[in-house]
């Protein structure tokens, strides 16, 4: 044993060294208990918060899934109504026009409510293609001695096949072709009866279109709201998995437990009289440093609350401005 160690043990005494080491261990254990209790309560709160966010996230995902399906159905229904109305408005112009002189831009000026040119343009192209195919198929079944009135049934007897979806197109094309044929009656009387749509039917179609537009807009707004909530919940869940101040507290807790509890207990279990004096005072210094680290952490954590309280009104002021 060195002279310095002997002087230290003589001044403190063997019982005093053991008492000092025991006091360091007990004090460190109290600090660890305080910090550990704080960490446990914080982790329990974080776990509860994360579980609540997960439940909200799953509930929002389910709602978004159902709303997305409903929105797709409402959009398809509204689009079908818009396409049907658009088709009724422009079909006669397409049928009666020469394909070379047909101007699609002029036809796209007749856009139903709730739709757009970009949405109707592909349907118009398909409609023009269907009309051209109908004209070609009907032209192949015409005879040189045909007279009006010419009916679709007459051409079907000659082998014309009319798709179910294009029955109205074939009717209109045959009506236009029949108008250009010589009259069967010597007086030139035409037997074609114009189609007159009832005002009640028009009113019903418009009301149905307006309802489909309103349903689609409401579901679209709800879908966007749920998507925003889903992003917010995902962000909050990610932030909850990275709590502020927990990792430094764990490191401080581990250092205090190791240097303030484990080392003194190990020394007490052996022979504290053999501990050099500088090591003894080193343990005391480490205990003081650990205590200062805990106090500094508590002060820093308290300031984080003050900073968040100070910045929130400023953010609210910016948002209100």
PDB file of N, CA and C in Angstrom, residues 68-150:
ATOM      1  N   UNK A  68     -62.670   5.408 -50.871  1.00  0.00           N
ATOM      2  CA  UNK A  68     -62.075   5.303 -52.208  1.00  0.00           C
ATOM      3  C   UNK A  68     -62.939   4.462 -53.130  1.00  0.00           C
ATOM      4  N   UNK A  69     -63.457   3.350 -52.590  1.00  0.00           N
ATOM      5  CA  UNK A  69     -64.346   2.507 -53.397  1.00  0.00           C
ATOM      6  C   UNK A  69     -65.623   3.266 -53.750  1.00  0.00           C
ATOM      7  N   UNK A  70     -66.191   3.947 -52.754  1.00  0.00           N
ATOM      8  CA  UNK A  70     -67.416   4.710 -53.017  1.00  0.00           C
ATOM      9  C   UNK A  70     -67.167   5.847 -54.015  1.00  0.00           C
ATOM     10  N   UNK A  71     -66.011   6.504 -53.884  1.00  0.00           N
ATOM     11  CA  UNK A  71     -65.689   7.584 -54.821  1.00  0.00           C
ATOM     12  C   UNK A  71     -65.509   7.043 -56.236  1.00  0.00           C
ATOM     13  N   UNK A  72     -64.860   5.880 -56.358  1.00  0.00           N
ATOM     14  CA  UNK A  72     -64.681   5.289 -57.689  1.00  0.00           C
ATOM     15  C   UNK A  72     -66.031   4.955 -58.316  1.00  0.00           C
ATOM     16  N   UNK A  73     -66.960   4.433 -57.499  1.00  0.00           N
ATOM     17  CA  UNK A  73     -68.289   4.122 -58.023  1.00  0.00           C
ATOM     18  C   UNK A  73     -69.038   5.403 -58.408  1.00  0.00           C
ATOM     19  N   UNK A  74     -68.960   6.431 -57.544  1.00  0.00           N
ATOM     20  CA  UNK A  74     -69.630   7.691 -57.860  1.00  0.00           C
ATOM     21  C   UNK A  74     -69.027   8.350 -59.098  1.00  0.00           C
ATOM     22  N   UNK A  75     -67.702   8.284 -59.213  1.00  0.00           N
ATOM     23  CA  UNK A  75     -67.039   8.865 -60.387  1.00  0.00           C
ATOM     24  C   UNK A  75     -67.445   8.124 -61.653  1.00  0.00           C
ATOM     25  N   UNK A  76     -67.483   6.797 -61.583  1.00  0.00           N
ATOM     26  CA  UNK A  76     -67.873   6.017 -62.763  1.00  0.00           C
ATOM     27  C   UNK A  76     -69.329   6.298 -63.147  1.00  0.00           C
ATOM     28  N   UNK A  77     -70.188   6.430 -62.136  1.00  0.00           N
ATOM     29  CA  UNK A  77     -71.599   6.713 -62.415  1.00  0.00           C
ATOM     30  C   UNK A  77     -71.769   8.101 -63.022  1.00  0.00           C
ATOM     31  N   UNK A  78     -71.090   9.096 -62.431  1.00  0.00           N
ATOM     32  CA  UNK A  78     -71.181  10.457 -62.975  1.00  0.00           C
ATOM     33  C   UNK A  78     -70.595  10.539 -64.369  1.00  0.00           C
ATOM     34  N   UNK A  79     -69.466   9.844 -64.584  1.00  0.00           N
ATOM     35  CA  UNK A  79     -68.832   9.863 -65.894  1.00  0.00           C
ATOM     36  C   UNK A  79     -69.715   9.202 -66.940  1.00  0.00           C
ATOM     37  N   UNK A  80     -70.394   8.116 -66.552  1.00  0.00           N
ATOM     38  CA  UNK A  80     -71.303   7.459 -67.489  1.00  0.00           C
ATOM     39  C   UNK A  80     -72.462   8.377 -67.868  1.00  0.00           C
ATOM     40  N   UNK A  81     -73.008   9.096 -66.875  1.00  0.00           N
ATOM     41  CA  UNK A  81     -74.078  10.050 -67.170  1.00  0.00           C
ATOM     42  C   UNK A  81     -73.586  11.177 -68.076  1.00  0.00           C
ATOM     43  N   UNK A  82     -72.390  11.690 -67.777  1.00  0.00           N
ATOM     44  CA  UNK A  82     -71.835  12.762 -68.607  1.00  0.00           C
ATOM     45  C   UNK A  82     -71.589  12.279 -70.033  1.00  0.00           C
ATOM     46  N   UNK A  83     -71.045  11.083 -70.167  1.00  0.00           N
ATOM     47  CA  UNK A  83     -70.780  10.547 -71.503  1.00  0.00           C
ATOM     48  C   UNK A  83     -72.076  10.298 -72.269  1.00  0.00           C
ATOM     49  N   UNK A  84     -73.094   9.827 -71.554  1.00  0.00           N
ATOM     50  CA  UNK A  84     -74.377   9.597 -72.229  1.00  0.00           C
ATOM     51  C   UNK A  84     -74.986  10.913 -72.703  1.00  0.00           C
ATOM     52  N   UNK A  85     -74.964  11.934 -71.841  1.00  0.00           N
ATOM     53  CA  UNK A  85     -75.500  13.230 -72.249  1.00  0.00           C
ATOM     54  C   UNK A  85     -74.676  13.834 -73.389  1.00  0.00           C
ATOM     55  N   UNK A  86     -73.367  13.747 -73.265  1.00  0.00           N
ATOM     56  CA  UNK A  86     -72.495  14.282 -74.315  1.00  0.00           C
ATOM     57  C   UNK A  86     -72.730  13.553 -75.632  1.00  0.00           C
ATOM     58  N   UNK A  87     -72.908  12.252 -75.530  1.00  0.00           N
ATOM     59  CA  UNK A  87     -73.161  11.461 -76.739  1.00  0.00           C
ATOM     60  C   UNK A  87     -74.490  11.872 -77.390  1.00  0.00           C
ATOM     61  N   UNK A  88     -75.507  12.110 -76.552  1.00  0.00           N
ATOM     62  CA  UNK A  88     -76.784  12.544 -77.116  1.00  0.00           C
ATOM     63  C   UNK A  88     -76.702  13.905 -77.774  1.00  0.00           C
ATOM     64  N   UNK A  89     -75.817  14.779 -77.289  1.00  0.00           N
ATOM     65  CA  UNK A  89     -75.699  16.125 -77.855  1.00  0.00           C
ATOM     66  C   UNK A  89     -74.933  16.153 -79.176  1.00  0.00           C
ATOM     67  N   UNK A  90     -73.909  15.331 -79.305  1.00  0.00           N
ATOM     68  CA  UNK A  90     -73.011  15.440 -80.465  1.00  0.00           C
ATOM     69  C   UNK A  90     -73.184  14.311 -81.468  1.00  0.00           C
ATOM     70  N   UNK A  91     -73.964  13.295 -81.125  1.00  0.00           N
ATOM     71  CA  UNK A  91     -74.024  12.131 -82.006  1.00  0.00           C
ATOM     72  C   UNK A  91     -74.620  12.472 -83.363  1.00  0.00           C
ATOM     73  N   UNK A  92     -75.688  13.277 -83.378  1.00  0.00           N
ATOM     74  CA  UNK A  92     -76.281  13.646 -84.663  1.00  0.00           C
ATOM     75  C   UNK A  92     -75.302  14.442 -85.521  1.00  0.00           C
ATOM     76  N   UNK A  93     -74.520  15.321 -84.894  1.00  0.00           N
ATOM     77  CA  UNK A  93     -73.528  16.085 -85.658  1.00  0.00           C
ATOM     78  C   UNK A  93     -72.461  15.168 -86.246  1.00  0.00           C
ATOM     79  N   UNK A  94     -72.043  14.170 -85.495  1.00  0.00           N
ATOM     80  CA  UNK A  94     -71.024  13.243 -85.994  1.00  0.00           C
ATOM     81  C   UNK A  94     -71.577  12.398 -87.128  1.00  0.00           C
ATOM     82  N   UNK A  95     -72.807  11.937 -86.955  1.00  0.00           N
ATOM     83  CA  UNK A  95     -73.410  11.072 -87.966  1.00  0.00           C
ATOM     84  C   UNK A  95     -73.649  11.822 -89.271  1.00  0.00           C
ATOM     85  N   UNK A  96     -74.126  13.031 -89.180  1.00  0.00           N
ATOM     86  CA  UNK A  96     -74.468  13.788 -90.392  1.00  0.00           C
ATOM     87  C   UNK A  96     -73.263  14.454 -91.041  1.00  0.00           C
ATOM     88  N   UNK A  97     -72.155  14.588 -90.329  1.00  0.00           N
ATOM     89  CA  UNK A  97     -70.989  15.292 -90.879  1.00  0.00           C
ATOM     90  C   UNK A  97     -70.123  14.350 -91.699  1.00  0.00           C
ATOM     91  N   UNK A  98     -69.415  14.968 -92.644  1.00  0.00           N
ATOM     92  CA  UNK A  98     -68.418  14.229 -93.409  1.00  0.00           C
ATOM     93  C   UNK A  98     -67.191  14.015 -92.521  1.00  0.00           C
ATOM     94  N   UNK A  99     -66.651  12.793 -92.430  1.00  0.00           N
ATOM     95  CA  UNK A  99     -65.498  12.556 -91.552  1.00  0.00           C
ATOM     96  C   UNK A  99     -64.334  13.498 -91.823  1.00  0.00           C
ATOM     97  N   UNK A 100     -64.189  13.953 -93.069  1.00  0.00           N
ATOM     98  CA  UNK A 100     -63.073  14.853 -93.383  1.00  0.00           C
ATOM     99  C   UNK A 100     -63.316  16.241 -92.798  1.00  0.00           C
ATOM    100  N   UNK A 101     -64.574  16.671 -92.801  1.00  0.00           N
ATOM    101  CA  UNK A 101     -64.901  18.024 -92.342  1.00  0.00           C
ATOM    102  C   UNK A 101     -65.240  18.074 -90.857  1.00  0.00           C
ATOM    103  N   UNK A 102     -65.205  16.950 -90.178  1.00  0.00           N
ATOM    104  CA  UNK A 102     -65.601  16.916 -88.767  1.00  0.00           C
ATOM    105  C   UNK A 102     -64.556  17.631 -87.903  1.00  0.00           C
ATOM    106  N   UNK A 103     -65.000  18.580 -87.089  1.00  0.00           N
ATOM    107  CA  UNK A 103     -64.124  19.356 -86.209  1.00  0.00           C
ATOM    108  C   UNK A 103     -64.396  18.920 -84.763  1.00  0.00           C
ATOM    109  N   UNK A 104     -63.462  18.192 -84.178  1.00  0.00           N
ATOM    110  CA  UNK A 104     -63.648  17.691 -82.814  1.00  0.00           C
ATOM    111  C   UNK A 104     -63.632  18.817 -81.795  1.00  0.00           C
ATOM    112  N   UNK A 105     -62.878  19.889 -82.068  1.00  0.00           N
ATOM    113  CA  UNK A 105     -62.807  20.998 -81.106  1.00  0.00           C
ATOM    114  C   UNK A 105     -64.162  21.673 -80.942  1.00  0.00           C
ATOM    115  N   UNK A 106     -64.904  21.807 -82.037  1.00  0.00           N
ATOM    116  CA  UNK A 106     -66.236  22.409 -81.930  1.00  0.00           C
ATOM    117  C   UNK A 106     -67.176  21.520 -81.128  1.00  0.00           C
ATOM    118  N   UNK A 107     -67.061  20.215 -81.299  1.00  0.00           N
ATOM    119  CA  UNK A 107     -67.920  19.302 -80.550  1.00  0.00           C
ATOM    120  C   UNK A 107     -67.591  19.312 -79.072  1.00  0.00           C
ATOM    121  N   UNK A 108     -66.327  19.548 -78.735  1.00  0.00           N
ATOM    122  CA  UNK A 108     -65.927  19.559 -77.328  1.00  0.00           C
ATOM    123  C   UNK A 108     -66.358  20.829 -76.601  1.00  0.00           C
ATOM    124  N   UNK A 109     -66.992  21.751 -77.328  1.00  0.00           N
ATOM    125  CA  UNK A 109     -67.545  22.917 -76.649  1.00  0.00           C
ATOM    126  C   UNK A 109     -68.807  22.562 -75.867  1.00  0.00           C
ATOM    127  N   UNK A 110     -69.408  21.426 -76.194  1.00  0.00           N
ATOM    128  CA  UNK A 110     -70.644  20.999 -75.532  1.00  0.00           C
ATOM    129  C   UNK A 110     -70.297  20.007 -74.408  1.00  0.00           C
ATOM    130  N   UNK A 111     -69.746  20.512 -73.336  1.00  0.00           N
ATOM    131  CA  UNK A 111     -69.299  19.675 -72.230  1.00  0.00           C
ATOM    132  C   UNK A 111     -70.378  19.664 -71.140  1.00  0.00           C
ATOM    133  N   UNK A 112     -70.797  18.505 -70.677  1.00  0.00           N
ATOM    134  CA  UNK A 112     -71.784  18.458 -69.592  1.00  0.00           C
ATOM    135  C   UNK A 112     -71.223  19.036 -68.294  1.00  0.00           C
ATOM    136  N   UNK A 113     -72.119  19.447 -67.425  1.00  0.00           N
ATOM    137  CA  UNK A 113     -71.698  19.960 -66.120  1.00  0.00           C
ATOM    138  C   UNK A 113     -70.953  18.883 -65.348  1.00  0.00           C
ATOM    139  N   UNK A 114     -69.915  19.324 -64.640  1.00  0.00           N
ATOM    140  CA  UNK A 114     -69.147  18.391 -63.828  1.00  0.00           C
ATOM    141  C   UNK A 114     -68.073  17.650 -64.578  1.00  0.00           C
ATOM    142  N   UNK A 115     -67.937  17.905 -65.884  1.00  0.00           N
ATOM    143  CA  UNK A 115     -66.922  17.223 -66.681  1.00  0.00           C
ATOM    144  C   UNK A 115     -65.986  18.254 -67.295  1.00  0.00           C
ATOM    145  N   UNK A 116     -65.066  17.786 -68.143  1.00  0.00           N
ATOM    146  CA  UNK A 116     -64.071  18.676 -68.745  1.00  0.00           C
ATOM    147  C   UNK A 116     -63.738  18.188 -70.148  1.00  0.00           C
ATOM    148  N   UNK A 117     -63.069  19.044 -70.893  1.00  0.00           N
ATOM    149  CA  UNK A 117     -62.649  18.665 -72.248  1.00  0.00           C
ATOM    150  C   UNK A 117     -61.706  17.478 -72.213  1.00  0.00           C
ATOM    151  N   UNK A 118     -60.781  17.486 -71.258  1.00  0.00           N
ATOM    152  CA  UNK A 118     -59.829  16.381 -71.169  1.00  0.00           C
ATOM    153  C   UNK A 118     -60.529  15.058 -70.879  1.00  0.00           C
ATOM    154  N   UNK A 119     -61.646  15.130 -70.153  1.00  0.00           N
ATOM    155  CA  UNK A 119     -62.362  13.914 -69.802  1.00  0.00           C
ATOM    156  C   UNK A 119     -63.222  13.415 -70.959  1.00  0.00           C
ATOM    157  N   UNK A 120     -63.773  14.334 -71.763  1.00  0.00           N
ATOM    158  CA  UNK A 120     -64.648  13.963 -72.860  1.00  0.00           C
ATOM    159  C   UNK A 120     -63.904  13.677 -74.163  1.00  0.00           C
ATOM    160  N   UNK A 121     -62.676  14.177 -74.295  1.00  0.00           N
ATOM    161  CA  UNK A 121     -61.941  13.997 -75.556  1.00  0.00           C
ATOM    162  C   UNK A 121     -61.740  12.525 -75.913  1.00  0.00           C
ATOM    163  N   UNK A 122     -61.282  11.655 -74.982  1.00  0.00           N
ATOM    164  CA  UNK A 122     -61.145  10.233 -75.358  1.00  0.00           C
ATOM    165  C   UNK A 122     -62.481   9.600 -75.742  1.00  0.00           C
ATOM    166  N   UNK A 123     -63.557   9.972 -75.042  1.00  0.00           N
ATOM    167  CA  UNK A 123     -64.861   9.411 -75.385  1.00  0.00           C
ATOM    168  C   UNK A 123     -65.314   9.874 -76.760  1.00  0.00           C
ATOM    169  N   UNK A 124     -65.017  11.126 -77.094  1.00  0.00           N
ATOM    170  CA  UNK A 124     -65.376  11.635 -78.422  1.00  0.00           C
ATOM    171  C   UNK A 124     -64.625  10.865 -79.511  1.00  0.00           C
ATOM    172  N   UNK A 125     -63.355  10.593 -79.305  1.00  0.00           N
ATOM    173  CA  UNK A 125     -62.589   9.827 -80.294  1.00  0.00           C
ATOM    174  C   UNK A 125     -63.185   8.436 -80.487  1.00  0.00           C
ATOM    175  N   UNK A 126     -63.538   7.792 -79.381  1.00  0.00           N
ATOM    176  CA  UNK A 126     -64.162   6.474 -79.489  1.00  0.00           C
ATOM    177  C   UNK A 126     -65.503   6.559 -80.204  1.00  0.00           C
ATOM    178  N   UNK A 127     -66.264   7.619 -79.902  1.00  0.00           N
ATOM    179  CA  UNK A 127     -67.576   7.777 -80.529  1.00  0.00           C
ATOM    180  C   UNK A 127     -67.438   7.981 -82.037  1.00  0.00           C
ATOM    181  N   UNK A 128     -66.480   8.783 -82.466  1.00  0.00           N
ATOM    182  CA  UNK A 128     -66.248   8.995 -83.898  1.00  0.00           C
ATOM    183  C   UNK A 128     -65.848   7.689 -84.567  1.00  0.00           C
ATOM    184  N   UNK A 129     -64.999   6.911 -83.917  1.00  0.00           N
ATOM    185  CA  UNK A 129     -64.586   5.620 -84.478  1.00  0.00           C
ATOM    186  C   UNK A 129     -65.779   4.685 -84.610  1.00  0.00           C
ATOM    187  N   UNK A 130     -66.645   4.631 -83.594  1.00  0.00           N
ATOM    188  CA  UNK A 130     -67.824   3.765 -83.645  1.00  0.00           C
ATOM    189  C   UNK A 130     -68.780   4.182 -84.755  1.00  0.00           C
ATOM    190  N   UNK A 131     -68.966   5.502 -84.935  1.00  0.00           N
ATOM    191  CA  UNK A 131     -69.839   5.986 -86.000  1.00  0.00           C
ATOM    192  C   UNK A 131     -69.266   5.623 -87.362  1.00  0.00           C
ATOM    193  N   UNK A 132     -67.961   5.783 -87.562  1.00  0.00           N
ATOM    194  CA  UNK A 132     -67.341   5.448 -88.840  1.00  0.00           C
ATOM    195  C   UNK A 132     -67.470   3.953 -89.144  1.00  0.00           C
ATOM    196  N   UNK A 133     -67.308   3.126 -88.121  1.00  0.00           N
ATOM    197  CA  UNK A 133     -67.479   1.686 -88.329  1.00  0.00           C
ATOM    198  C   UNK A 133     -68.925   1.351 -88.686  1.00  0.00           C
ATOM    199  N   UNK A 134     -69.871   2.050 -88.019  1.00  0.00           N
ATOM    200  CA  UNK A 134     -71.278   1.816 -88.343  1.00  0.00           C
ATOM    201  C   UNK A 134     -71.581   2.239 -89.785  1.00  0.00           C
ATOM    202  N   UNK A 135     -71.059   3.394 -90.213  1.00  0.00           N
ATOM    203  CA  UNK A 135     -71.276   3.837 -91.584  1.00  0.00           C
ATOM    204  C   UNK A 135     -70.684   2.840 -92.584  1.00  0.00           C
ATOM    205  N   UNK A 136     -69.513   2.328 -92.281  1.00  0.00           N
ATOM    206  CA  UNK A 136     -68.884   1.371 -93.185  1.00  0.00           C
ATOM    207  C   UNK A 136     -69.696   0.082 -93.271  1.00  0.00           C
ATOM    208  N   UNK A 137     -70.157  -0.414 -92.114  1.00  0.00           N
ATOM    209  CA  UNK A 137     -70.931  -1.661 -92.115  1.00  0.00           C
ATOM    210  C   UNK A 137     -72.274  -1.478 -92.816  1.00  0.00           C
ATOM    211  N   UNK A 138     -72.927  -0.347 -92.616  1.00  0.00           N
ATOM    212  CA  UNK A 138     -74.214  -0.097 -93.260  1.00  0.00           C
ATOM    213  C   UNK A 138     -74.032   0.115 -94.762  1.00  0.00           C
ATOM    214  N   UNK A 139     -72.959   0.816 -95.150  1.00  0.00           N
ATOM    215  CA  UNK A 139     -72.714   1.035 -96.570  1.00  0.00           C
ATOM    216  C   UNK A 139     -72.505  -0.254 -97.333  1.00  0.00           C
ATOM    217  N   UNK A 140     -71.959  -1.272 -96.679  1.00  0.00           N
ATOM    218  CA  UNK A 140     -71.741  -2.559 -97.344  1.00  0.00           C
ATOM    219  C   UNK A 140     -73.047  -3.337 -97.541  1.00  0.00           C
ATOM    220  N   UNK A 141     -74.114  -2.951 -96.841  1.00  0.00           N
ATOM    221  CA  UNK A 141     -75.387  -3.674 -96.948  1.00  0.00           C
ATOM    222  C   UNK A 141     -76.422  -2.899 -97.775  1.00  0.00           C
ATOM    223  N   UNK A 142     -76.037  -1.796 -98.381  1.00  0.00           N
ATOM    224  CA  UNK A 142     -76.963  -1.026 -99.194  1.00  0.00           C
ATOM    225  C   UNK A 142     -77.039  -1.583-100.622  1.00  0.00           C
ATOM    226  N   UNK A 143     -78.243  -1.508-101.187  1.00  0.00           N
ATOM    227  CA  UNK A 143     -78.453  -1.917-102.568  1.00  0.00           C
ATOM    228  C   UNK A 143     -78.683  -0.669-103.418  1.00  0.00           C
ATOM    229  N   UNK A 144     -78.333  -0.744-104.717  1.00  0.00           N
ATOM    230  CA  UNK A 144     -78.540   0.449-105.567  1.00  0.00           C
ATOM    231  C   UNK A 144     -79.990   0.859-105.684  1.00  0.00           C
ATOM    232  N   UNK A 145     -80.932  -0.080-105.567  1.00  0.00           N
ATOM    233  CA  UNK A 145     -82.348   0.236-105.747  1.00  0.00           C
ATOM    234  C   UNK A 145     -83.062   0.501-104.426  1.00  0.00           C
ATOM    235  N   UNK A 146     -82.302   0.769-103.333  1.00  0.00           N
ATOM    236  CA  UNK A 146     -82.934   1.038-102.045  1.00  0.00           C
ATOM    237  C   UNK A 146     -83.666   2.369-102.080  1.00  0.00           C
ATOM    238  N   UNK A 147     -84.808   2.383-101.418  1.00  0.00           N
ATOM    239  CA  UNK A 147     -85.604   3.599-101.274  1.00  0.00           C
ATOM    240  C   UNK A 147     -85.925   3.793 -99.797  1.00  0.00           C
ATOM    241  N   UNK A 148     -86.342   4.996 -99.497  1.00  0.00           N
ATOM    242  CA  UNK A 148     -86.736   5.274 -98.129  1.00  0.00           C
ATOM    243  C   UNK A 148     -88.227   5.016 -97.951  1.00  0.00           C
ATOM    244  N   UNK A 149     -88.603   4.678 -96.742  1.00  0.00           N
ATOM    245  CA  UNK A 149     -87.798   4.599 -95.512  1.00  0.00           C
ATOM    246  C   UNK A 149     -87.035   3.288 -95.429  1.00  0.00           C
ATOM    247  N   UNK A 150     -85.745   3.410 -95.027  1.00  0.00           N
ATOM    248  CA  UNK A 150     -84.885   2.249 -94.817  1.00  0.00           C
ATOM    249  C   UNK A 150     -84.724   2.039 -93.317  1.00  0.00           C
TER     250      UNK A 150
END
